[in-house]
Short mmCIF file of N, CA and C in Angstrom, two decimals:
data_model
loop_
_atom_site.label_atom_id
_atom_site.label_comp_id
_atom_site.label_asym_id
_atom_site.label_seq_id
_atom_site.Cartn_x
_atom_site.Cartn_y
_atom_site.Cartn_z
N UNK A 13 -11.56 11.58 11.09
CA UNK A 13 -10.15 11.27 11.04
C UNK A 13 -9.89 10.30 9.89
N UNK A 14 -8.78 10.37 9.22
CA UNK A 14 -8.68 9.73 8.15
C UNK A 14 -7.67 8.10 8.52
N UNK A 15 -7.74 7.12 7.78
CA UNK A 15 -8.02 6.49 8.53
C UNK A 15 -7.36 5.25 6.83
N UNK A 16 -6.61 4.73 7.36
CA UNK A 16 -5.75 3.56 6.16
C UNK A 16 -6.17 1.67 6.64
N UNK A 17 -7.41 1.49 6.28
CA UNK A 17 -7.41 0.14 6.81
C UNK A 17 -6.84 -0.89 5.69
N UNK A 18 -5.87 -1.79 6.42
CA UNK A 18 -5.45 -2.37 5.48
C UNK A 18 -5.94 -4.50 6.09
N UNK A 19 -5.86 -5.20 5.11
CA UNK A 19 -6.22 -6.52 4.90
C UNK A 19 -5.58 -7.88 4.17
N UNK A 20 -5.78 -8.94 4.13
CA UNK A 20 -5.45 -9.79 3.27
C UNK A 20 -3.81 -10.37 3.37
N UNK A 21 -3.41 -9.88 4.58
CA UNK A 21 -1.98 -10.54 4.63
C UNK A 21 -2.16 -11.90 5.63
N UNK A 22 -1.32 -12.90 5.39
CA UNK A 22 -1.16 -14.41 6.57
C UNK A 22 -0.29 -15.36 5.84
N UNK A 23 0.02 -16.40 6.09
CA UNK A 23 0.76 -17.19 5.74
C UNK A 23 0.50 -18.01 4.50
N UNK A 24 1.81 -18.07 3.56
CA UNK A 24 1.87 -18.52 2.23
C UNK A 24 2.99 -19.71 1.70
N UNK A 25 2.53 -20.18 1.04
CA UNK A 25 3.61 -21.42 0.83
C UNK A 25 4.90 -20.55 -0.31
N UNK A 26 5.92 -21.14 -0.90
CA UNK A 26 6.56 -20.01 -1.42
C UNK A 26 5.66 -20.45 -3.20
N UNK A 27 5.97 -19.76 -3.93
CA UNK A 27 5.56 -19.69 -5.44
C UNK A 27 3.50 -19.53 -5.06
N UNK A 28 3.19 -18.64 -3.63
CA UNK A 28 1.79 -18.78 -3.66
C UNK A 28 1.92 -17.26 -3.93
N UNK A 29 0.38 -16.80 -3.54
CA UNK A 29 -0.20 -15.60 -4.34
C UNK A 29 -0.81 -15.44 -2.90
N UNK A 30 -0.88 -13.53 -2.72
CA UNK A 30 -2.21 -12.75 -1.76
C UNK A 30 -2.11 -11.88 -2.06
N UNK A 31 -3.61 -11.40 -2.23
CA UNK A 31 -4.16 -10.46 -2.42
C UNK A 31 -4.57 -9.39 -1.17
N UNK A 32 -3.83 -8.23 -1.41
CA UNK A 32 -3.58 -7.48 -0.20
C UNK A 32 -4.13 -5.83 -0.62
N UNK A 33 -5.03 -5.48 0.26
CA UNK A 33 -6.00 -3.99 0.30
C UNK A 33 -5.93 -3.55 1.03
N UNK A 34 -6.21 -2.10 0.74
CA UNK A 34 -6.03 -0.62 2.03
C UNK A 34 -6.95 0.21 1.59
N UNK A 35 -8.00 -0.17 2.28
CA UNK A 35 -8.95 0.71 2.40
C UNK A 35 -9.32 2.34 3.03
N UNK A 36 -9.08 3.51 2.14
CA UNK A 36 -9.30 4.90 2.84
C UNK A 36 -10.82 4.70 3.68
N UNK A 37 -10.86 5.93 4.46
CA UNK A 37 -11.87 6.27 4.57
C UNK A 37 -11.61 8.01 5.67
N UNK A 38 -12.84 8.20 5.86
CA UNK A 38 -12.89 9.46 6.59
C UNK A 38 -13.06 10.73 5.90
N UNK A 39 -12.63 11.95 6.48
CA UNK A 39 -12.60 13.06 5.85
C UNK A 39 -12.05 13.71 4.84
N UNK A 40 -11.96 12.69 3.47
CA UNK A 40 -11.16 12.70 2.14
C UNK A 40 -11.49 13.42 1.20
N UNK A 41 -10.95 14.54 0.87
CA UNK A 41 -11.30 15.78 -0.39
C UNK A 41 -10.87 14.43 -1.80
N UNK A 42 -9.45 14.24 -1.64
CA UNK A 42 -8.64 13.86 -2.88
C UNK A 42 -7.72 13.02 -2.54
N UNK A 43 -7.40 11.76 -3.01
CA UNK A 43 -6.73 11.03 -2.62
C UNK A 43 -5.29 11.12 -3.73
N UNK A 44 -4.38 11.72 -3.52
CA UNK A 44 -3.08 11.90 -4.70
C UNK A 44 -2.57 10.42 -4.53
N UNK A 45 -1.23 10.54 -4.71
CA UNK A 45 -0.78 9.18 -4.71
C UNK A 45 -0.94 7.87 -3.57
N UNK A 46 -0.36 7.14 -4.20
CA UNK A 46 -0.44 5.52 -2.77
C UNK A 46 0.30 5.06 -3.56
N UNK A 47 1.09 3.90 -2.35
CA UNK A 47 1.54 2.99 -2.30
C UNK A 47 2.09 2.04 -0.97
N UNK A 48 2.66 1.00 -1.59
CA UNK A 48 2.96 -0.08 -0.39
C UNK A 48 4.22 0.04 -0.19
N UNK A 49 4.66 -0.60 1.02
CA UNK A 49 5.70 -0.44 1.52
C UNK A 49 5.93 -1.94 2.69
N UNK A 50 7.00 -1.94 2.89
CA UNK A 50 7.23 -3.42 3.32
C UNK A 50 8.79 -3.24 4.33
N UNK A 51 8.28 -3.80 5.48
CA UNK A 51 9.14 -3.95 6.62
C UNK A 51 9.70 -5.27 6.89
N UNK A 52 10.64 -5.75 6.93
CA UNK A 52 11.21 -6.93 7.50
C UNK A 52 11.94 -6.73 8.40
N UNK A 53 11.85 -7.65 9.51
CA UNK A 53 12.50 -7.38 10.64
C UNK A 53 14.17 -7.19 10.81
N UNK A 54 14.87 -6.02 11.71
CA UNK A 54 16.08 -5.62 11.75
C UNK A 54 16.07 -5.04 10.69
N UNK A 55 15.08 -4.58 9.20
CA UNK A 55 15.42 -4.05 7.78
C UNK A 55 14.88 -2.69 8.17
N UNK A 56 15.13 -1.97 7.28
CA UNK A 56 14.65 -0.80 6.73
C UNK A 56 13.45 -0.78 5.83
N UNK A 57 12.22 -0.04 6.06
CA UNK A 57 11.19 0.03 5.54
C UNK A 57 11.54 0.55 3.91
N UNK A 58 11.21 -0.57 3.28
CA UNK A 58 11.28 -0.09 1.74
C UNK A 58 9.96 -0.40 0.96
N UNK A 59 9.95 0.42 -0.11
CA UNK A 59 9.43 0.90 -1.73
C UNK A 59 8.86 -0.25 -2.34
N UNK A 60 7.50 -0.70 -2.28
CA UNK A 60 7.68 -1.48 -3.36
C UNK A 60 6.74 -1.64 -4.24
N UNK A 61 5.39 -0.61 -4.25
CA UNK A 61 5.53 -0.07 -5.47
C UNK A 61 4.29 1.30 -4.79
N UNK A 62 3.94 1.86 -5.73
CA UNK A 62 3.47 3.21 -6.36
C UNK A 62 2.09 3.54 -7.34
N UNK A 63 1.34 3.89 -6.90
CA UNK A 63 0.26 4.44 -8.50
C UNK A 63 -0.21 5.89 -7.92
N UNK A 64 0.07 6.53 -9.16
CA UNK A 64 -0.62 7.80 -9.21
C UNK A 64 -2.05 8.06 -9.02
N UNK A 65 -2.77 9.40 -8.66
CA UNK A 65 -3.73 9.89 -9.25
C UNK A 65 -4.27 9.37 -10.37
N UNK A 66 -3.58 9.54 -11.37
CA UNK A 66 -3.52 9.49 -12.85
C UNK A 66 -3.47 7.91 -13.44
N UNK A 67 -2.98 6.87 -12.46
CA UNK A 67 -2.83 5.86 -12.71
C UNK A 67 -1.60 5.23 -12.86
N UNK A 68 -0.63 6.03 -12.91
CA UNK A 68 0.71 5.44 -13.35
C UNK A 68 1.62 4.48 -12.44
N UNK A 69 2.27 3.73 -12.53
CA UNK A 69 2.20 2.57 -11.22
C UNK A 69 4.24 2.65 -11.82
N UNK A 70 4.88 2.13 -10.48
CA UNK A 70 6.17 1.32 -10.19
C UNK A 70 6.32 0.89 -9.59
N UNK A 71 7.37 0.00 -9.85
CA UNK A 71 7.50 -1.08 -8.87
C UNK A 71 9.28 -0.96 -8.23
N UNK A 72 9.64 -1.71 -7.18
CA UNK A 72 10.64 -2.18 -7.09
C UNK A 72 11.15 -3.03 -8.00
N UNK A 73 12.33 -3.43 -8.15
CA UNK A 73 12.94 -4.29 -9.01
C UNK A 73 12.84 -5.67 -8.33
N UNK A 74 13.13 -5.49 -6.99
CA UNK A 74 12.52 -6.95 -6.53
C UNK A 74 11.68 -8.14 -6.62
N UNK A 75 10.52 -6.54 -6.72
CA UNK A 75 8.91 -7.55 -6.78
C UNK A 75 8.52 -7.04 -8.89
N UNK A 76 9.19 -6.19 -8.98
CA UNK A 76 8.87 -6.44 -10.55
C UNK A 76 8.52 -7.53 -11.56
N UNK A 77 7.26 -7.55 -11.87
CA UNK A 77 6.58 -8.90 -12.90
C UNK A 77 6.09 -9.84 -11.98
N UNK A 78 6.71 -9.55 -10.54
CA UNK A 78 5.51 -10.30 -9.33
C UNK A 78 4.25 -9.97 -8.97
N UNK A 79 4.59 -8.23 -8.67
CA UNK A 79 2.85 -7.83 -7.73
C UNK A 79 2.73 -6.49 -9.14
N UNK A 80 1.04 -6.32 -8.44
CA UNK A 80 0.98 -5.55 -9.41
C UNK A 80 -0.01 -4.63 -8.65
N UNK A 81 -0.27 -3.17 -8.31
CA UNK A 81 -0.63 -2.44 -7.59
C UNK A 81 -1.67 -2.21 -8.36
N UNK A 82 -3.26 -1.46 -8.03
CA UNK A 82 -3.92 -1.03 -8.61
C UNK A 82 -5.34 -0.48 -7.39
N UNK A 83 -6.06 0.09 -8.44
CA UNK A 83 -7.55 0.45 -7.74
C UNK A 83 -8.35 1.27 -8.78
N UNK A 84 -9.36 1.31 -8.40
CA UNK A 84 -10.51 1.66 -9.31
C UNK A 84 -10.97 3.28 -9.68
N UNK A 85 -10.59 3.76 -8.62
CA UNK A 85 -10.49 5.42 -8.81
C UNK A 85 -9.95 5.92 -7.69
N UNK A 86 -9.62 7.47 -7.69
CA UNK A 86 -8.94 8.22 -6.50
C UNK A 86 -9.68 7.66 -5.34
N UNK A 87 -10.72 7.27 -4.82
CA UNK A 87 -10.92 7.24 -3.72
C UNK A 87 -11.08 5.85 -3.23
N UNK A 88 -11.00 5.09 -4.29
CA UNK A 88 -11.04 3.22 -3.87
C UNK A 88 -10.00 3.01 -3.38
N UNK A 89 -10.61 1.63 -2.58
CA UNK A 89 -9.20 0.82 -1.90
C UNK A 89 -8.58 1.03 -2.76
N UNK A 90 -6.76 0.68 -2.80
CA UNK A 90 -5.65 0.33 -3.33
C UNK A 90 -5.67 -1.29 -3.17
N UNK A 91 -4.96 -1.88 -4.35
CA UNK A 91 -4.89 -3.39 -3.79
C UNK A 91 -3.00 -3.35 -4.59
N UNK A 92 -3.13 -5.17 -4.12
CA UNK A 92 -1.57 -5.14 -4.59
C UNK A 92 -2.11 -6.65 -4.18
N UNK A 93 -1.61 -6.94 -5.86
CA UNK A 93 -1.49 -8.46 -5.98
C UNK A 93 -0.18 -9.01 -5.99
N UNK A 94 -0.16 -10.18 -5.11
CA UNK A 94 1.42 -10.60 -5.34
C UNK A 94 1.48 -11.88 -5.28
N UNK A 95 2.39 -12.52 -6.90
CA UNK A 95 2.25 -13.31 -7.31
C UNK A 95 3.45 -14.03 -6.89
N UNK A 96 3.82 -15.58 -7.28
CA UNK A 96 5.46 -15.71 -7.39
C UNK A 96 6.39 -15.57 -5.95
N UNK A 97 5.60 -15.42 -4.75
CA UNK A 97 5.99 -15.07 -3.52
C UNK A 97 7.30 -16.22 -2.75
N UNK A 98 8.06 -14.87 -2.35
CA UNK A 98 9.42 -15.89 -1.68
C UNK A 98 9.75 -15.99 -0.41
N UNK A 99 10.45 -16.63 0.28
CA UNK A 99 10.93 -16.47 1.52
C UNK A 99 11.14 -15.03 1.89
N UNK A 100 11.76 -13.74 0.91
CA UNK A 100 12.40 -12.85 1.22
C UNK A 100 11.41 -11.58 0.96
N UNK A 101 10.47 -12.10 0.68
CA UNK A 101 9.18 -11.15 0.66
C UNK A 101 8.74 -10.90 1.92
N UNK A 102 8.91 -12.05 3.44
CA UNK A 102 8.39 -11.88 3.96
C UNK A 102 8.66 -10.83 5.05
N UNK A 103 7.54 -9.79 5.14
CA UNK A 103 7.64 -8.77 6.05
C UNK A 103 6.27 -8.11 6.17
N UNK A 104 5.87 -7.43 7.33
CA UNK A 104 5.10 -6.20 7.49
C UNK A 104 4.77 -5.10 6.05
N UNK A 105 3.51 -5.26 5.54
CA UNK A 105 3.32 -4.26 4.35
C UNK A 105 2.42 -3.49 5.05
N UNK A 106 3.06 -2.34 4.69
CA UNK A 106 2.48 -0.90 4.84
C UNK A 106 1.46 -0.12 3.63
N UNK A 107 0.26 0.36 3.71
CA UNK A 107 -0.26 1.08 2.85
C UNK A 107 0.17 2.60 3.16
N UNK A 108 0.65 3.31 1.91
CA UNK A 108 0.99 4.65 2.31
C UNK A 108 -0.18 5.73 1.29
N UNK A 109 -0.51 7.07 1.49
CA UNK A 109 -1.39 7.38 1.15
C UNK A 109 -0.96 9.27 1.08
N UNK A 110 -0.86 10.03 0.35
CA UNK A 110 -1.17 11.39 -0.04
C UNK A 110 -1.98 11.81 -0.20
N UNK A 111 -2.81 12.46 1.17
CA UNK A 111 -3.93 12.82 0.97
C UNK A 111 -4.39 13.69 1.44
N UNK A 112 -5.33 14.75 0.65
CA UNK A 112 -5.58 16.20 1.22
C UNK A 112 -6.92 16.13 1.85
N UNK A 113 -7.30 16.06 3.15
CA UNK A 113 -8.48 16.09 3.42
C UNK A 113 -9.04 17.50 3.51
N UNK A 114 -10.62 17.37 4.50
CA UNK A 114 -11.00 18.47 4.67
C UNK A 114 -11.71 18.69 6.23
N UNK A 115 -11.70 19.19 6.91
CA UNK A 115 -12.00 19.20 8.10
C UNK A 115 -12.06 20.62 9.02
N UNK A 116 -12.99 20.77 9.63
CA UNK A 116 -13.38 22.19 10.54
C UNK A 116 -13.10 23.59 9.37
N UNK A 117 -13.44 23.17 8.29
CA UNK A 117 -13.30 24.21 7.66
C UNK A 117 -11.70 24.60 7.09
N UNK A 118 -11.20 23.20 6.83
CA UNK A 118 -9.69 23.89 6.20
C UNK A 118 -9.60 22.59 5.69
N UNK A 119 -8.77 22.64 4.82
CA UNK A 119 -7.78 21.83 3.71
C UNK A 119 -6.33 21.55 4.38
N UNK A 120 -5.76 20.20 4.32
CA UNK A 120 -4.76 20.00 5.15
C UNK A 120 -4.41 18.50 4.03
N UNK A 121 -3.02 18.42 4.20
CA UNK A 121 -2.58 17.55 2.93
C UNK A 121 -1.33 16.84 3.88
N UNK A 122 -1.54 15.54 3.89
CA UNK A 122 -0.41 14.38 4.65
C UNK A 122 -0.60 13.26 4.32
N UNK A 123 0.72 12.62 4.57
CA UNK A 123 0.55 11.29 4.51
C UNK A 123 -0.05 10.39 5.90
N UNK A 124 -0.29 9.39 5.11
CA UNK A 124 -0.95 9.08 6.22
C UNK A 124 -0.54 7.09 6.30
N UNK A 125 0.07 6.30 6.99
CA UNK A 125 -0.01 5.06 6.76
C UNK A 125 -0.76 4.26 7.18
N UNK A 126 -1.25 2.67 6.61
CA UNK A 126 -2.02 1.95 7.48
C UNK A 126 -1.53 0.91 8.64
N UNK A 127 -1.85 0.26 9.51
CA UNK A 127 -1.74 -0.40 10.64
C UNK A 127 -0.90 -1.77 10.19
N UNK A 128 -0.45 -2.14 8.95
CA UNK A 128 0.12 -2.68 8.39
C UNK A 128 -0.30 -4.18 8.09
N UNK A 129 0.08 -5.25 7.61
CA UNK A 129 -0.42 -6.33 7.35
C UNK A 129 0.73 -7.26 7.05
N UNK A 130 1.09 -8.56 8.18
CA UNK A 130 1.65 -9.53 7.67
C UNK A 130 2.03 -10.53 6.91
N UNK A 131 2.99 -10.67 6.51
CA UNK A 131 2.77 -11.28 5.01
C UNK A 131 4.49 -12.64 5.26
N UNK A 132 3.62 -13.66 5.49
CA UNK A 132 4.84 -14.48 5.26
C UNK A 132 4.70 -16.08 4.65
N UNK A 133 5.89 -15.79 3.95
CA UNK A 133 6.28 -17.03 2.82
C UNK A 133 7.26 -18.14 3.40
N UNK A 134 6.49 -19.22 3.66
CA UNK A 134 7.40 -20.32 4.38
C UNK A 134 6.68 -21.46 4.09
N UNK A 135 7.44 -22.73 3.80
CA UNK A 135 6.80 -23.99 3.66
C UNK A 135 6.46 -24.50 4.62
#
């Protein structure tokens, strides 16, 4: 079973930094895109950023020139550094994941999210 472990979220002073990972694992042919995603309470789960296959990364305008998404190849953790951190950052981050596994003899392609990770900015 495929499987989004994610890490590295807890409490931050504001203008601090964490370093936050989502580790795949399981029955993984190809890992297509990822990204994070971020819940605040009573909010709507939003976007905040993106990297391709290929490498190509976006961000929200929010966290733009703050975090910066990355990983080492299709099948490495994802990380997401976030710098510059505010009161209004703080929420539930989600790792999201496009991914075609392989299993009992077939190919099957979903997203898949991780168990999420808290992340809050308060003095």
């Amino acid at each position: 079973q495929v499987q989004l472990v994610e890490s590295g979220g807890g409490l931050v002073q504001p203008g601090g930094s964490l370093r936050l990972s989502c580790a795949p694992s399981g029955s993984i042919f190809v890992i297509n895109d990822m990204g994070w995603y971020r819940q605040a309470p009573g909010k709507q789960r939003e976007l905040v950023a993106t990297i391709t296959r290929g490498g190509r990364v976006t961000y929200a305008d929010s966290v733009n020139g703050r975090f910066a998404i990355s990983r080492d190849n299709a099948k490495s953790p994802v990380y997401l550094e976030t710098n510059s951190l505010k009161p209004e950052d703080t929420a539930v981050y989600y790792c999201n994941a496009d991914i075609t596994s392989y299993s009992g003899g077939y190919y099957s392609r979903k997203t898949y999210w991780g168990q999420g990770t808290q992340v809050t900015v308060s003095s």
